[in-house]
Amino acid sequence: PATSHAAVSADPIVSFGVLGSYSELEFKGHRSTDSERMPEGGLFLNYGNKMTAHDGLFYLAEITGQYSEKQGQKVEDAQVDLDLGWRMALDSSNFVDGLLGAGYKWNRFDPGYNKYDVDLTSRTPFVKAAAGYNHLFGDTTFRVEAGIRQSIQGDAQLNIHGVDNEREDLKDSTDPYIELSLLFNQQGDLPIIAMVYYNRFNYDLDGQFTHSDYDKQVRDEIGAKLGLVF
C-alpha cells in the first residue's frame, strides 16, 4: 500500500559521503583549442530538508571537495551552496517546488608542464534558480531538480611560479545543471542518499593573459554521490 507523506519524517537531515565525477575541460584561444578529460573523487557534507520537506519552506547547505591527479596533471575543486525554496504538495506522494540559491566555487588546474610549475585558479561566486519535483513511494523519495547558475564577478589567476603571476576578471555566465536524487530507507536504521548530476561551468576571461593564448575554459562535469544520512 502507498505510504502517506505524513508518516515519513519531514525533519532536516545531515548527509555525508563520497562523490566521483568525470569532467571534460576545453581550453579555447585565438589560435588554438585544447581539451583534457579528468576523473575526480572527493567528499560532500550537507544539512537541510530539501529531500524531506512535504510542503512550505525548505533549505539546504552543502560543501563539496574534489581532487584528481593523472599523468602529472592535477585538478582541485571546492564548492559551497546554500538553497532556499518553497514546496507545494500536489497529493500525498507528489510535490513541486522552486528555489533560489547562492554559492561559491573554487577550482585549480595544474597542466603538469615539465619546464614550469603552472597553476590556473578560478574563483566564481554565483546565484542560482531552479525548479524541482519530489515523488514519495514507501519510505523512499525521488527528486529531480533542474536550474541555472549565474556566475557573478569571478576572477582567474595564472601563476607561472618564478616567472609571472597574472590575474584577470571573468565574464559573468549562465550555466545549466540537473540533479537526480534518491533518499532510501527513510524510516530505517541506515538511510542512504544517492545522486547523479550534470554541471556546466564557463570561465571566460574579460581580458587576456600575457603568457597564454587561451582566454576561455568550458567544463562539462558528470558525477555521482553516495552517502549516509543522520
CSV table of C-alpha atoms in Angstrom, one decimal:
chain,number,residue,atom,x,y,z
A,1,PRO,CA,0.0,0.0,0.0
A,2,ALA,CA,1.1,3.6,-0.6
A,3,THR,CA,2.6,5.4,2.4
A,4,SER,CA,1.1,8.7,3.4
A,5,HIS,CA,3.6,11.5,3.3
A,6,ALA,CA,2.5,12.4,6.9
A,7,ALA,CA,4.0,9.0,8.0
A,8,VAL,CA,7.5,9.9,6.8
A,9,SER,CA,9.6,12.4,8.7
A,10,ALA,CA,9.9,15.9,7.2
A,11,ASP,CA,12.8,16.8,9.6
A,12,PRO,CA,16.1,18.2,8.2
A,13,ILE,CA,18.8,15.6,7.8
A,14,VAL,CA,22.6,15.5,7.7
A,15,SER,CA,24.2,13.7,4.7
A,16,PHE,CA,27.9,12.7,4.4
A,17,GLY,CA,29.5,10.7,1.8
A,18,VAL,CA,31.7,10.2,-1.3
A,19,LEU,CA,31.5,11.7,-4.7
A,20,GLY,CA,33.1,10.9,-8.1
A,21,SER,CA,33.0,12.8,-11.3
A,22,TYR,CA,34.3,12.9,-14.9
A,23,SER,CA,35.0,16.2,-16.5
A,24,GLU,CA,35.8,17.4,-20.0
A,25,LEU,CA,37.8,20.6,-19.9
A,26,GLU,CA,38.0,22.6,-23.1
A,27,PHE,CA,40.5,25.4,-23.4
A,28,LYS,CA,39.9,27.9,-26.2
A,29,GLY,CA,42.2,30.6,-27.6
A,30,HIS,CA,42.5,32.9,-30.6
A,31,ARG,CA,44.8,30.4,-32.4
A,32,SER,CA,44.2,27.0,-30.8
A,33,THR,CA,41.8,24.8,-28.8
A,34,ASP,CA,42.8,22.0,-26.4
A,35,SER,CA,40.9,19.6,-24.2
A,36,GLU,CA,41.5,17.4,-21.2
A,37,ARG,CA,39.5,14.7,-19.6
A,38,MET,CA,39.8,14.3,-15.8
A,39,PRO,CA,38.2,11.9,-13.3
A,40,GLU,CA,37.9,13.3,-9.8
A,41,GLY,CA,37.0,11.9,-6.4
A,42,GLY,CA,36.0,13.6,-3.1
A,43,LEU,CA,33.6,14.1,-0.3
A,44,PHE,CA,30.4,16.0,0.4
A,45,LEU,CA,28.5,17.2,3.5
A,46,ASN,CA,25.1,18.8,3.6
A,47,TYR,CA,22.3,19.7,6.0
A,48,GLY,CA,18.7,20.6,5.3
A,49,ASN,CA,15.2,19.4,4.4
A,50,LYS,CA,15.3,19.6,0.6
A,51,MET,CA,14.7,15.9,0.3
A,52,THR,CA,12.3,15.5,3.2
A,53,ALA,CA,10.1,18.6,3.4
A,54,HIS,CA,6.5,17.9,2.3
A,55,ASP,CA,5.3,21.5,1.8
A,56,GLY,CA,6.3,25.0,2.7
A,57,LEU,CA,9.8,26.3,3.3
A,58,PHE,CA,12.8,24.1,2.7
A,59,TYR,CA,16.6,24.7,2.6
A,60,LEU,CA,19.9,23.0,2.1
A,61,ALA,CA,23.5,24.0,2.9
A,62,GLU,CA,26.3,21.9,1.3
A,63,ILE,CA,30.0,21.8,0.9
A,64,THR,CA,31.9,19.6,-1.5
A,65,GLY,CA,35.6,19.0,-2.3
A,66,GLN,CA,37.3,17.0,-5.1
A,67,TYR,CA,40.8,16.1,-6.2
A,68,SER,CA,42.4,14.4,-9.2
A,69,GLU,CA,45.9,13.6,-10.4
A,70,LYS,CA,46.5,12.0,-13.8
A,71,GLN,CA,49.8,11.9,-15.7
A,72,GLY,CA,51.2,14.9,-13.8
A,73,GLN,CA,48.0,16.9,-14.3
A,74,LYS,CA,46.1,17.9,-11.2
A,75,VAL,CA,42.6,19.3,-10.6
A,76,GLU,CA,41.3,20.6,-7.2
A,77,ASP,CA,37.7,21.8,-6.6
A,78,ALA,CA,35.7,23.1,-3.7
A,79,GLN,CA,32.2,24.4,-3.7
A,80,VAL,CA,29.7,25.8,-1.2
A,81,ASP,CA,25.9,26.0,-1.9
A,82,LEU,CA,23.0,27.5,0.1
A,83,ASP,CA,19.5,26.8,-1.3
A,84,LEU,CA,16.2,28.2,-0.1
A,85,GLY,CA,12.8,27.3,-1.6
A,86,TRP,CA,9.1,26.8,-1.3
A,87,ARG,CA,7.3,23.5,-1.9
A,88,MET,CA,3.7,22.6,-2.7
A,89,ALA,CA,2.0,19.2,-2.3
A,90,LEU,CA,0.0,18.0,-5.3
A,91,ASP,CA,-1.2,15.0,-3.3
A,92,SER,CA,0.2,12.7,-0.7
A,93,SER,CA,3.1,11.5,-2.9
A,94,ASN,CA,3.9,14.3,-5.4
A,95,PHE,CA,5.4,17.7,-4.7
A,96,VAL,CA,6.7,20.6,-6.8
A,97,ASP,CA,8.9,23.4,-5.7
A,98,GLY,CA,11.0,26.4,-6.8
A,99,LEU,CA,14.2,27.6,-5.2
A,100,LEU,CA,16.8,30.3,-5.2
A,101,GLY,CA,20.3,29.9,-4.1
A,102,ALA,CA,23.8,31.3,-3.8
A,103,GLY,CA,27.3,29.8,-3.6
A,104,TYR,CA,31.0,30.0,-4.3
A,105,LYS,CA,33.2,27.7,-6.5
A,106,TRP,CA,37.0,27.5,-6.3
A,107,ASN,CA,38.9,25.5,-9.0
A,108,ARG,CA,42.6,25.0,-9.7
A,109,PHE,CA,44.1,23.2,-12.7
A,110,ASP,CA,47.8,22.2,-13.0
A,111,PRO,CA,48.6,21.2,-16.5
A,112,GLY,CA,51.7,19.3,-15.5
A,113,TYR,CA,54.3,21.0,-17.7
A,114,ASN,CA,57.8,19.8,-17.3
A,115,LYS,CA,59.5,23.2,-17.7
A,116,TYR,CA,57.4,25.4,-15.4
A,117,ASP,CA,55.2,24.9,-12.4
A,118,VAL,CA,51.9,26.4,-13.5
A,119,ASP,CA,48.6,26.9,-11.7
A,120,LEU,CA,45.3,28.2,-13.2
A,121,THR,CA,42.9,29.2,-10.4
A,122,SER,CA,39.3,30.3,-10.9
A,123,ARG,CA,37.1,31.8,-8.2
A,124,THR,CA,33.4,32.3,-9.0
A,125,PRO,CA,30.6,33.4,-6.7
A,126,PHE,CA,27.2,32.5,-8.2
A,127,VAL,CA,23.5,32.7,-7.7
A,128,LYS,CA,21.0,30.1,-9.0
A,129,ALA,CA,17.4,29.4,-9.7
A,130,ALA,CA,15.8,26.0,-10.1
A,131,ALA,CA,12.5,24.0,-10.2
A,132,GLY,CA,12.1,20.6,-8.6
A,133,TYR,CA,9.8,17.7,-8.3
A,134,ASN,CA,9.7,15.1,-5.4
A,135,HIS,CA,7.9,11.8,-5.5
A,136,LEU,CA,7.5,9.8,-2.3
A,137,PHE,CA,7.0,6.0,-2.6
A,138,GLY,CA,7.1,3.9,0.5
A,139,ASP,CA,10.0,5.2,2.6
A,140,THR,CA,12.0,6.4,-0.4
A,141,THR,CA,12.0,9.8,-2.0
A,142,PHE,CA,12.9,10.5,-5.6
A,143,ARG,CA,13.8,14.1,-6.7
A,144,VAL,CA,14.6,15.8,-9.9
A,145,GLU,CA,16.0,19.3,-10.0
A,146,ALA,CA,16.9,21.4,-13.0
A,147,GLY,CA,18.1,25.0,-13.0
A,148,ILE,CA,20.7,27.6,-13.9
A,149,ARG,CA,23.7,29.1,-12.2
A,150,GLN,CA,24.7,32.7,-12.9
A,151,SER,CA,28.3,33.5,-12.0
A,152,ILE,CA,29.0,37.0,-10.7
A,153,GLN,CA,32.3,38.9,-10.6
A,154,GLY,CA,34.6,35.9,-10.8
A,155,ASP,CA,38.3,36.1,-11.4
A,156,ALA,CA,41.1,33.8,-12.7
A,157,GLN,CA,44.7,33.7,-11.8
A,158,LEU,CA,47.6,32.3,-13.9
A,159,ASN,CA,50.6,31.6,-11.7
A,160,ILE,CA,53.8,30.6,-13.5
A,161,HIS,CA,56.0,30.1,-10.5
A,162,GLY,CA,59.2,32.1,-10.7
A,163,VAL,CA,58.1,33.8,-13.9
A,164,ASP,CA,54.8,35.7,-13.7
A,165,ASN,CA,51.6,35.9,-11.7
A,166,GLU,CA,48.6,37.4,-13.5
A,167,ARG,CA,45.0,37.9,-12.5
A,168,GLU,CA,42.0,38.7,-14.8
A,169,ASP,CA,38.3,39.2,-14.2
A,170,LEU,CA,35.9,36.6,-15.6
A,171,LYS,CA,32.8,37.5,-17.6
A,172,ASP,CA,29.5,36.6,-16.0
A,173,SER,CA,28.0,33.5,-17.4
A,174,THR,CA,24.7,31.5,-17.2
A,175,ASP,CA,25.2,27.7,-17.0
A,176,PRO,CA,22.7,24.8,-16.7
A,177,TYR,CA,22.7,22.0,-14.1
A,178,ILE,CA,20.5,19.0,-13.4
A,179,GLU,CA,20.3,16.6,-10.4
A,180,LEU,CA,18.5,13.2,-9.9
A,181,SER,CA,18.4,12.1,-6.3
A,182,LEU,CA,17.1,9.1,-4.2
A,183,LEU,CA,16.7,9.0,-0.5
A,184,PHE,CA,16.3,5.4,0.6
A,185,ASN,CA,15.1,3.8,3.8
A,186,GLN,CA,13.9,7.0,5.4
A,187,GLN,CA,12.3,5.1,8.3
A,188,GLY,CA,15.0,2.6,8.8
A,189,ASP,CA,18.2,2.4,10.8
A,190,LEU,CA,20.5,3.3,7.9
A,191,PRO,CA,19.1,5.8,5.5
A,192,ILE,CA,21.2,6.3,2.3
A,193,ILE,CA,21.2,9.1,-0.3
A,194,ALA,CA,22.3,8.7,-3.9
A,195,MET,CA,22.6,11.3,-6.7
A,196,VAL,CA,23.7,11.7,-10.3
A,197,TYR,CA,24.3,15.1,-11.7
A,198,TYR,CA,25.4,17.2,-14.6
A,199,ASN,CA,27.1,20.7,-14.3
A,200,ARG,CA,28.5,23.1,-16.8
A,201,PHE,CA,30.9,25.9,-15.9
A,202,ASN,CA,32.2,28.6,-18.3
A,203,TYR,CA,35.3,30.6,-17.4
A,204,ASP,CA,35.6,33.4,-20.0
A,205,LEU,CA,38.3,35.9,-19.4
A,206,ASP,CA,37.4,39.6,-19.6
A,207,GLY,CA,40.9,40.2,-20.9
A,208,GLN,CA,44.0,38.1,-21.9
A,209,PHE,CA,46.8,36.5,-20.0
A,210,THR,CA,50.3,37.6,-21.3
A,211,HIS,CA,51.8,34.1,-21.2
A,212,SER,CA,48.8,32.1,-22.5
A,213,ASP,CA,46.8,32.1,-25.8
A,214,TYR,CA,43.8,30.6,-24.0
A,215,ASP,CA,41.1,33.0,-22.8
A,216,LYS,CA,38.2,30.7,-22.2
A,217,GLN,CA,37.6,27.4,-20.4
A,218,VAL,CA,34.4,25.3,-20.6
A,219,ARG,CA,34.0,22.4,-18.2
A,220,ASP,CA,31.3,19.8,-18.5
A,221,GLU,CA,31.0,17.6,-15.4
A,222,ILE,CA,29.1,14.4,-14.9
A,223,GLY,CA,29.1,12.9,-11.4
A,224,ALA,CA,27.6,10.8,-8.7
A,225,LYS,CA,27.2,11.0,-4.9
A,226,LEU,CA,26.6,8.2,-2.3
A,227,GLY,CA,26.3,8.9,1.4
A,228,LEU,CA,24.8,8.1,4.8
A,229,VAL,CA,22.0,10.1,6.3
A,230,PHE,CA,21.9,11.0,10.0
